[in-house]
CSV table of C-alpha atoms in Angstrom, one decimal:
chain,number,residue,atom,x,y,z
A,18,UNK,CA,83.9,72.9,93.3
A,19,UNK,CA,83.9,72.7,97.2
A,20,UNK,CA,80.8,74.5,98.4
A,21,UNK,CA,81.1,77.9,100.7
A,22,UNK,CA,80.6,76.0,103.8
A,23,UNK,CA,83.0,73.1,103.5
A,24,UNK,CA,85.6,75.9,103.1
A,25,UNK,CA,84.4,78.2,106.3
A,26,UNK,CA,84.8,75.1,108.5
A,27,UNK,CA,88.0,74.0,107.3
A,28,UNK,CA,89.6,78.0,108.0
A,29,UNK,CA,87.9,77.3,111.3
A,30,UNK,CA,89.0,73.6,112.2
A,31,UNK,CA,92.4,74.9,111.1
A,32,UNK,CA,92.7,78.0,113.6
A,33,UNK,CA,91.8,75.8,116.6
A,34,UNK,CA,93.8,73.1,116.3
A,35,UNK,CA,96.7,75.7,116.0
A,36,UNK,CA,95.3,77.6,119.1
A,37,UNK,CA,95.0,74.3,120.9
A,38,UNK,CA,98.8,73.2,119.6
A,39,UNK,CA,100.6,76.2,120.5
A,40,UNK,CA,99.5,76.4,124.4
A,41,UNK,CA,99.8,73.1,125.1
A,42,UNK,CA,101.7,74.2,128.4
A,43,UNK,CA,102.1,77.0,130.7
A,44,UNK,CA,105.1,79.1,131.7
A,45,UNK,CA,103.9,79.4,135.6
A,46,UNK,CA,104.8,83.1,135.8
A,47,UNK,CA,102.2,85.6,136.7
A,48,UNK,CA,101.6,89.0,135.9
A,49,UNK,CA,101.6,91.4,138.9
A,50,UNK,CA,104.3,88.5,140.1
A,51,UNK,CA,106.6,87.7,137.4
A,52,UNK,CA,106.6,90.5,135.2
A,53,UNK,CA,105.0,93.5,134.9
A,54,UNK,CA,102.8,94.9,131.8
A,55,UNK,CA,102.4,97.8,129.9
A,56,UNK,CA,99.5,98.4,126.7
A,57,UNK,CA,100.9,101.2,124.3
A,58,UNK,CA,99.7,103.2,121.7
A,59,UNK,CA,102.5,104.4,119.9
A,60,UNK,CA,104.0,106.9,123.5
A,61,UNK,CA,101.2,106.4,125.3
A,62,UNK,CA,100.3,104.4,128.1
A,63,UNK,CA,96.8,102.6,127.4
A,64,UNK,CA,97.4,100.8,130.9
A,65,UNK,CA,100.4,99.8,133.3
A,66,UNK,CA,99.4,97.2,135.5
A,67,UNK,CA,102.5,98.2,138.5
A,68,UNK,CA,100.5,101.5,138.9
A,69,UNK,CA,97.3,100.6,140.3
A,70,UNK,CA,96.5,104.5,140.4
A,71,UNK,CA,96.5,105.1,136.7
A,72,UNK,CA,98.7,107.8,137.0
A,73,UNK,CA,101.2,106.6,134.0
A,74,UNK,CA,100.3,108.0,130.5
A,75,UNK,CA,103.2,108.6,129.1
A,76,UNK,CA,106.2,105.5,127.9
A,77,UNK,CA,108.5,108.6,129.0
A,78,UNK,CA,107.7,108.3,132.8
A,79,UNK,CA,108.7,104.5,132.9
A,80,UNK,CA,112.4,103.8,133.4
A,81,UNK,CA,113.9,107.3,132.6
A,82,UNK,CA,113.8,106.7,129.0
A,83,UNK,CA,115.2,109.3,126.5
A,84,UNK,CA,113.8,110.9,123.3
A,85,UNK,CA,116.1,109.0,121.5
A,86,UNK,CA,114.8,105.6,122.8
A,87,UNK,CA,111.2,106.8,123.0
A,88,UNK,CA,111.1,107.7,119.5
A,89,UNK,CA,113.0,104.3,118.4
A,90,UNK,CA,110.3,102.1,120.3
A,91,UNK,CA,107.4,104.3,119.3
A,92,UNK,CA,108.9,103.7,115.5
A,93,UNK,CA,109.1,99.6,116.0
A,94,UNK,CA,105.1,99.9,117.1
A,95,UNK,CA,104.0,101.7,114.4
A,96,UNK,CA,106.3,99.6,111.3
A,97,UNK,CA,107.4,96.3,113.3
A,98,UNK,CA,110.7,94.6,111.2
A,99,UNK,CA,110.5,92.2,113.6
A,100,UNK,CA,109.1,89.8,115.8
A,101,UNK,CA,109.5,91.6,119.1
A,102,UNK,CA,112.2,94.5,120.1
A,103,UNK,CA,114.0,94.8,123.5
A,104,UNK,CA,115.7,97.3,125.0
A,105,UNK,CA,117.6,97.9,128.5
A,106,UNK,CA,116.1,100.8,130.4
A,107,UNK,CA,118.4,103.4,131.9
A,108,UNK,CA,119.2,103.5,135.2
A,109,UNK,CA,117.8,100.1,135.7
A,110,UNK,CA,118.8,96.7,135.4
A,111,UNK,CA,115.6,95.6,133.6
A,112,UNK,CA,114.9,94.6,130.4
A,113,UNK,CA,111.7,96.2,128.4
A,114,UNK,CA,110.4,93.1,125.4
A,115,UNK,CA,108.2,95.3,123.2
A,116,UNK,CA,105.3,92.9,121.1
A,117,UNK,CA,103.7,95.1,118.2
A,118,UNK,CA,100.1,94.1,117.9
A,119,UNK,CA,99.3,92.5,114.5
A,120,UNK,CA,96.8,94.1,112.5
A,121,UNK,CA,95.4,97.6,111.5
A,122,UNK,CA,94.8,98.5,115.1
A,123,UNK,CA,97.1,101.5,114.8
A,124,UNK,CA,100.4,101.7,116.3
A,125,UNK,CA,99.5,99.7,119.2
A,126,UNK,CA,101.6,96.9,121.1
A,127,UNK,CA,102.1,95.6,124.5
A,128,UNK,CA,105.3,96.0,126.4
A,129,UNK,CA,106.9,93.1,128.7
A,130,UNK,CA,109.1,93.8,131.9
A,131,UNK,CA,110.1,90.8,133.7
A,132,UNK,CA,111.5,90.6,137.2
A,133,UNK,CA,114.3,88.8,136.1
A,134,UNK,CA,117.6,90.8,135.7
A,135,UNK,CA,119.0,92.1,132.7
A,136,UNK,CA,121.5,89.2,131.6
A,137,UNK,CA,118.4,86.7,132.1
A,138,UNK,CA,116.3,88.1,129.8
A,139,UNK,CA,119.1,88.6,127.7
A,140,UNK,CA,120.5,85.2,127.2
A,141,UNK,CA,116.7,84.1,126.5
A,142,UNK,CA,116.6,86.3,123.8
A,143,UNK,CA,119.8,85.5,123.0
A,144,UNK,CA,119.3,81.6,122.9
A,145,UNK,CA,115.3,81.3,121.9
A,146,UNK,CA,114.6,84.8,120.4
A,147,UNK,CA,118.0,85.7,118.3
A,148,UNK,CA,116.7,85.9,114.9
A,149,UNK,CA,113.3,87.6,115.9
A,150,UNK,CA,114.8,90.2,118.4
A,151,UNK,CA,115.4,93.7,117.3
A,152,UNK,CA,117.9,95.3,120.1
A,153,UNK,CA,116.5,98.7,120.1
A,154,UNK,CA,119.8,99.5,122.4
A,155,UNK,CA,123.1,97.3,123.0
A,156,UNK,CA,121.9,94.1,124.2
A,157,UNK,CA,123.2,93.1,127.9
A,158,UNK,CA,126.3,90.6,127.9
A,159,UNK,CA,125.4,87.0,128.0
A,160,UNK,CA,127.0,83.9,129.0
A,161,UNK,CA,126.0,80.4,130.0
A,162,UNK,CA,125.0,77.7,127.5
A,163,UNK,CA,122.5,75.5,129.8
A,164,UNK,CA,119.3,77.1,130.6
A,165,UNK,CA,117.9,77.8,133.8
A,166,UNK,CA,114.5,77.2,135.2
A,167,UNK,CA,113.8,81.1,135.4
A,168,UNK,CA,114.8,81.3,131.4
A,169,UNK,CA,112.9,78.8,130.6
A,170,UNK,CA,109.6,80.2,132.3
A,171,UNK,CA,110.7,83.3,130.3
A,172,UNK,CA,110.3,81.7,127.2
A,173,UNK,CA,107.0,80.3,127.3
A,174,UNK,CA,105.8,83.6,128.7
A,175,UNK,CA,107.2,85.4,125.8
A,176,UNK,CA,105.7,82.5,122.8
A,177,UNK,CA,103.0,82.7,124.9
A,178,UNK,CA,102.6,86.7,124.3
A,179,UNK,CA,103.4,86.4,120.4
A,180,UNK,CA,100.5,83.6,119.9
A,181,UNK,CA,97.8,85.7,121.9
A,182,UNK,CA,99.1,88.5,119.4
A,183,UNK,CA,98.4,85.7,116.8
A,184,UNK,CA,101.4,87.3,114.4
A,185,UNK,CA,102.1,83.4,113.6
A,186,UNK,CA,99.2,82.5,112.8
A,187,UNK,CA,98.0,85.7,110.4
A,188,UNK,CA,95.7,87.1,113.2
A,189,UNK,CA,95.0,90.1,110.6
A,190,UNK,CA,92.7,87.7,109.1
A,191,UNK,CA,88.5,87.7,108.9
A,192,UNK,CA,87.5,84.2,110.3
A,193,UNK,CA,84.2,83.0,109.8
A,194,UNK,CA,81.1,82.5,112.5
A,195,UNK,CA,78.2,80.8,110.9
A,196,UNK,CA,76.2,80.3,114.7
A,197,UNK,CA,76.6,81.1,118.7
A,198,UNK,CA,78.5,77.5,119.2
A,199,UNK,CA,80.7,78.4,116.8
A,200,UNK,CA,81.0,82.1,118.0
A,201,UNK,CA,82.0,80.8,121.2
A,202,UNK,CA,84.4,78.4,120.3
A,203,UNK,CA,86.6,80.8,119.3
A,204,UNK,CA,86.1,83.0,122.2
A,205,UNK,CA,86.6,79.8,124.7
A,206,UNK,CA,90.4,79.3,122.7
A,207,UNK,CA,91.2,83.3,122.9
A,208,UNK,CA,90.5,82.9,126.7
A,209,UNK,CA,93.0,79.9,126.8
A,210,UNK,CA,95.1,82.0,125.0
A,211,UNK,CA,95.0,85.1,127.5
A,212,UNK,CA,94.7,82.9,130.3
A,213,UNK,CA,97.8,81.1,129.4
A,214,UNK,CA,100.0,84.1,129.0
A,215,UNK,CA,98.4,86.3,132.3
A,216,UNK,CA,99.0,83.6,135.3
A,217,UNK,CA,101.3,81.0,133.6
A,218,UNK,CA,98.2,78.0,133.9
A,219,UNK,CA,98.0,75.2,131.1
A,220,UNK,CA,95.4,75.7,128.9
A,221,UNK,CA,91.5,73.6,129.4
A,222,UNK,CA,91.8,70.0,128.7
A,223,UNK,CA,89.0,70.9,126.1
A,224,UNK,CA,86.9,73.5,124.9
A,225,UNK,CA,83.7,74.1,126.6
A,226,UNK,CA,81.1,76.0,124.2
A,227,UNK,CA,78.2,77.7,126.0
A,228,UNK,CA,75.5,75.9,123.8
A,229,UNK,CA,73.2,78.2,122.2
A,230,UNK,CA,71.8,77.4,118.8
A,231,UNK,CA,70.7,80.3,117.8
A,232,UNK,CA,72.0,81.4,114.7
A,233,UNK,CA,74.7,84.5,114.2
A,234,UNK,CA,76.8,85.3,111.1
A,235,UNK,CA,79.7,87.6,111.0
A,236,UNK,CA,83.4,87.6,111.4
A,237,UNK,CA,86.2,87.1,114.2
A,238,UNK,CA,89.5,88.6,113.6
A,239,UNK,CA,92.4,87.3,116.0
A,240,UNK,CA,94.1,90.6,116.5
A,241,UNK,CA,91.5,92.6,117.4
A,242,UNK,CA,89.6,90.1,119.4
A,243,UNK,CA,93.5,89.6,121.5
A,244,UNK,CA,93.6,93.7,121.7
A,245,UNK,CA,89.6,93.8,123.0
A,246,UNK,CA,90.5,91.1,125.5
A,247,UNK,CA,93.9,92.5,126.5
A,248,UNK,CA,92.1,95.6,127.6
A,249,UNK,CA,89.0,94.1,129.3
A,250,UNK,CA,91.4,92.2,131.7
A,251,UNK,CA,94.2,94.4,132.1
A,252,UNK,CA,91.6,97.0,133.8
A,253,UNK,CA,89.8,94.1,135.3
A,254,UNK,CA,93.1,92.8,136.9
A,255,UNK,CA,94.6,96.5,137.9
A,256,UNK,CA,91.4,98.1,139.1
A,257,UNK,CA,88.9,95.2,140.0
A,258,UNK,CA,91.2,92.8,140.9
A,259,UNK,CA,89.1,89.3,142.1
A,260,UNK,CA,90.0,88.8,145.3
A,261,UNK,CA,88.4,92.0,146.1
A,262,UNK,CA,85.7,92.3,143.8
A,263,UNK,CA,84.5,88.4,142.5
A,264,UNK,CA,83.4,88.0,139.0
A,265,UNK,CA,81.5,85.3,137.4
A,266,UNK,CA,80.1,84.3,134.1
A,267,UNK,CA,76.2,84.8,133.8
A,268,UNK,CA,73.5,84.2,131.1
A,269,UNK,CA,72.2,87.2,129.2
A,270,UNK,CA,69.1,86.4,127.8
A,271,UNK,CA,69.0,90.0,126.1
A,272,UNK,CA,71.7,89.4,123.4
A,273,UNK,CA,72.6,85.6,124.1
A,274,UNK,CA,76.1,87.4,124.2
A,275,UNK,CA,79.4,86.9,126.5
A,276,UNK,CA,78.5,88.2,129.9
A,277,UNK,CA,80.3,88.7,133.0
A,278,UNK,CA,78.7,90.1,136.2
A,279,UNK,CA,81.1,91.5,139.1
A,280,UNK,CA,80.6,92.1,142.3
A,281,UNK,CA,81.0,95.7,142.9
A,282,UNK,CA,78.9,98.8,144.6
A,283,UNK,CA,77.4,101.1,142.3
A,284,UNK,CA,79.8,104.3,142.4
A,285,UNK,CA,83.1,101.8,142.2
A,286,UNK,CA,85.4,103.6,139.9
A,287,UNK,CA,85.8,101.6,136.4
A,288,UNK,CA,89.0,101.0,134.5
A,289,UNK,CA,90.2,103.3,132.2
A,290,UNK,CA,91.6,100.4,129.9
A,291,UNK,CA,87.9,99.7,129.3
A,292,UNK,CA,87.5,102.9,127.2
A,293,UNK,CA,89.8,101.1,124.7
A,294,UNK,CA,87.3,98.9,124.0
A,295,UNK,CA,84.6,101.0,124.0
A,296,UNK,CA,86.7,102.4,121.2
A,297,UNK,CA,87.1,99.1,119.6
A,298,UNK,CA,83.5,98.0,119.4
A,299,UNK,CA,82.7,101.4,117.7
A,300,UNK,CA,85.1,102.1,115.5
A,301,UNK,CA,85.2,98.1,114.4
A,302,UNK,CA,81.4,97.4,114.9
A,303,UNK,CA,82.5,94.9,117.6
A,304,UNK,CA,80.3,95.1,120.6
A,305,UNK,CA,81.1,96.2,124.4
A,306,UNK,CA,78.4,97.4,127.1
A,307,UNK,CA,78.8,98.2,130.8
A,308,UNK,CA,75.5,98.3,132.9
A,309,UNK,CA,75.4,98.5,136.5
A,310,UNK,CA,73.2,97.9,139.1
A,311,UNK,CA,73.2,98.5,142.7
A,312,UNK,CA,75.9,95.8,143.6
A,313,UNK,CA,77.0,95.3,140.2
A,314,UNK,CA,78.4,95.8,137.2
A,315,UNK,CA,77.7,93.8,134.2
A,316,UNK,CA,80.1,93.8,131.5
A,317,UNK,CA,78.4,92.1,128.1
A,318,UNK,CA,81.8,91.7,125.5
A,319,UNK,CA,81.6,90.5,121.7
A,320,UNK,CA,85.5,91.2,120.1
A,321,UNK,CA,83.3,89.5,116.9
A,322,UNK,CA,81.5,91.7,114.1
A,323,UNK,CA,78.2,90.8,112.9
A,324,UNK,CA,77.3,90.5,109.6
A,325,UNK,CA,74.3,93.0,110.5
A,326,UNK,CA,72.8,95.2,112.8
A,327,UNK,CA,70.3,92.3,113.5
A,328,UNK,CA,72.7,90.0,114.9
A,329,UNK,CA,72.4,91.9,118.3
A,330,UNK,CA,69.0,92.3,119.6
A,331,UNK,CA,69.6,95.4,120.8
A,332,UNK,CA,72.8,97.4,120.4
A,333,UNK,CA,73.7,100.4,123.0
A,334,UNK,CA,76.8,102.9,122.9
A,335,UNK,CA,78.8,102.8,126.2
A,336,UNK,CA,78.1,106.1,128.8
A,337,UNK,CA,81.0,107.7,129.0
A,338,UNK,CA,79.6,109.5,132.0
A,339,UNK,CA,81.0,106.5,133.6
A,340,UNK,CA,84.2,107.6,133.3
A,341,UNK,CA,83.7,111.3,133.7
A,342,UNK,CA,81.7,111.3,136.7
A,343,UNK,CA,84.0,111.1,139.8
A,344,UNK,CA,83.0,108.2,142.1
A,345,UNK,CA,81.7,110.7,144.9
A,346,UNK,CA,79.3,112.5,142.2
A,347,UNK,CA,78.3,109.5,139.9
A,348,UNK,CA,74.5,108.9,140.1
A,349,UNK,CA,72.9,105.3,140.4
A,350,UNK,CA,72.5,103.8,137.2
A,351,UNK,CA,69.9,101.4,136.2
C-alpha cells in the first residue's frame, strides 16, 4: 500500500505540472486596455474595474440590461450548464462572456467585456468556444473562416480566465500543504495564473518559492484561492493602481505568511473588493489582514486553510472601521 505521503505529493506534482502546461503563453491583452472586468455575486456587482468610483452595484446599471436578461445571467451563476455564457448587451455593440466560479463559493462568477466589437467576440466563440458557450441571447452573425490577430488574443484571454477559475482542472478540490515551500509553490503558480490572464504576460520561466522551512499543514483549494486573489487585485488595480501607489513584496516575520506592503498615506481609502476577502478568510478559515502604518498599508494574504489554529501565530479579524470610516474622519492606525 502506497503510504499517505507518496500520495499527497503526487495530487501536488500533478496540479503544477497542469498549471505550468496550460499558461504556457500569454494573450497580450490587458485589463483596463483590452477588456474590461466585472466580479458578480449572483446581480450584484462585487467590483467593476471601468468605474474607478465604485459607484456600480448593481449588473442592472451595466449595459441597459432587462429583467429578463438579468434574471437569465443571474440563473447561469448560480446552476452553470456550461462552460461560460455570452450575451449581447442592449444598446451596445459589446459582447458580455459570463465565467461562473467553480466551487461552493455561492453564486459567484466573473463577467468579461472586451473592446472588440460584437461579431469578433462572436466568431471566437463561434470557432474556439462553440460547444462550451451558452448564448444567453441570439448570438451576433458571424462570418470569416481565417482568424485574426485580435481573435486570437481573445482566445487565450478567455482559456486564460477558465484555468484561473480551474473548472478544468476540478478546482473544487482540497489540495494538500505539508510545509511553507510547498504552501508557496502553489501560491507562486496561482499568481502565474492571475498574472497571465490580467496583463496578457507569459507565465515565469520557473517557480520561485520563498524558502521557509518551517513546517505548515492544511489545505489549498483552487477555486477559492482564484476568488481570494481575484478580489485582492481587482481592488488593488481599480483603487491602488501601481503607478500611483508602488507595492512590493516584504518579509513578515510575525506569521512567515504572504505579505505585500504598499505605498500609501494613512487615511487612503481601501478597496471595497477587499471586504470579499475579508469574507472569505472568515467564513473559509482562510486568512486576510490589513494593517497600516503611517505611509503604509500592509496587506498579509493566505487563500490556504490551516489544519489548526496554531498554524498562524497569531490570527486577527479585519477592522471593518476601515471601510466605514470616511477618509477625512479615519483615525491613524497602528
Amino acid at each position: 500500500m502506497q503510504p499517505q505521503w507518496m500520495t499527497e505529493l503526487e495530487i501536488y506534482d500533478r496540479w503544477m505540472v497542469e498549471t505550468a502546461l496550460q499558461t504556457e503563453r500569454g494573450s497580450g491583452l490587458a485589463c483596463g486596455r483590452d477588456y474590461d472586468l466585472l466580479l458578480l455575486r449572483g446581480d450584484t456587482v462585487i467590483s467593476y474595474t471601468a468605474d474607478v468610483a465604485g459607484q456600480t452595484d448593481n449588473l442592472s446599471q451595466i449595459g441597459e440590461m432587462d429583467d429578463a436578461l438579468l434574471a437569465r445571467i443571474v440563473s447561469f451563476l448560480h446552476e452553470p450548464t456550461h462552460e461560460l455564457a455570452a450575451a449581447v448587451l442592449p444598446n451596445e455593440q459589446r459582447v458580455a462572456v459570463v465565467l461562473p466560479a467553480a466551487g461552493d463559493v455561492g453564486g459567484e462568477g466573473l463577467v468579461l467585456l472586451p473592446h472588440a466589437d460584437k461579431a469578433t467576440v462572436g466568431r471566437v466563440l463561434d470557432r474556439a468556444f462553440d460547444r462550451e458557450t451558452c448564448w444567453l441571447t441570439d448570438p451576433p452573425t458571424s462570418c470569416g473562416t481565417k482568424a485574426s490577430a485580435c481573435e486570437v488574443a481573445l482566445e487565450h484571454l478567455l482559456r486564460s480566465g477558465l484555468r484561473l477559475l480551474d473548472r478544468h482542472m476540478g478546482s473544487a478540490r482540497m489540495l494538500p500543504v505539508r510545509d511553507r515551500r510547498n504552501m508557496s509553490l502553489y501560491l507562486c503558480a496561482l499568481h502565474d495564473l492571475l498574472r497571465t490572464f490580467w496583463d496578457g504576460a507569459p507565465p515565469a520561466d520557473r517557480l520561485r518559492p520563498f524558502p521557509i522551512a518551517y513546517p505548515f499543514h492544511g489545505t489549498f483549494c483552487p477555486a477559492h484561492a482564484a476568488w481570494m486573489a481575484l478580489c485582492f487585485a481587482v481592488g488593488l488595480k481599480r483603487l491602488l493602481p501601481p503607478e500611483r501607489y508602488p507595492s512590493r513584496s516584504v518579509a513578515d516575520h510575525e506569521r512567515l505568511l504572504p505579505m505585500i506592503e504598499i505605498a500609501a498615506g494613512n487615511r487612503t481609502r481601501l478597496p471595497d473588493e477587499w471586504r470579499e476577502c475579508a469574507r472569505m478568510a472568515e467564513h473559509l478559515g482562510m486568512f486576510f489582514d490589513v494593517r497600516r502604518t503611517r505611509h503604509s498599508i500592509l496587506v498579509r494574504l493566505c487563500p490556504l486553510v490551516p489544519a489548526s489554529e496554531r498554524e498562524f501565530a497569531v490570527r486577527a479579524a479585519l477592522a471593518d472601521e476601515l471601510w466605514k470610516n470616511p477618509p477625512e474622519k479615519r483615525p491613524l492606525l497602528p
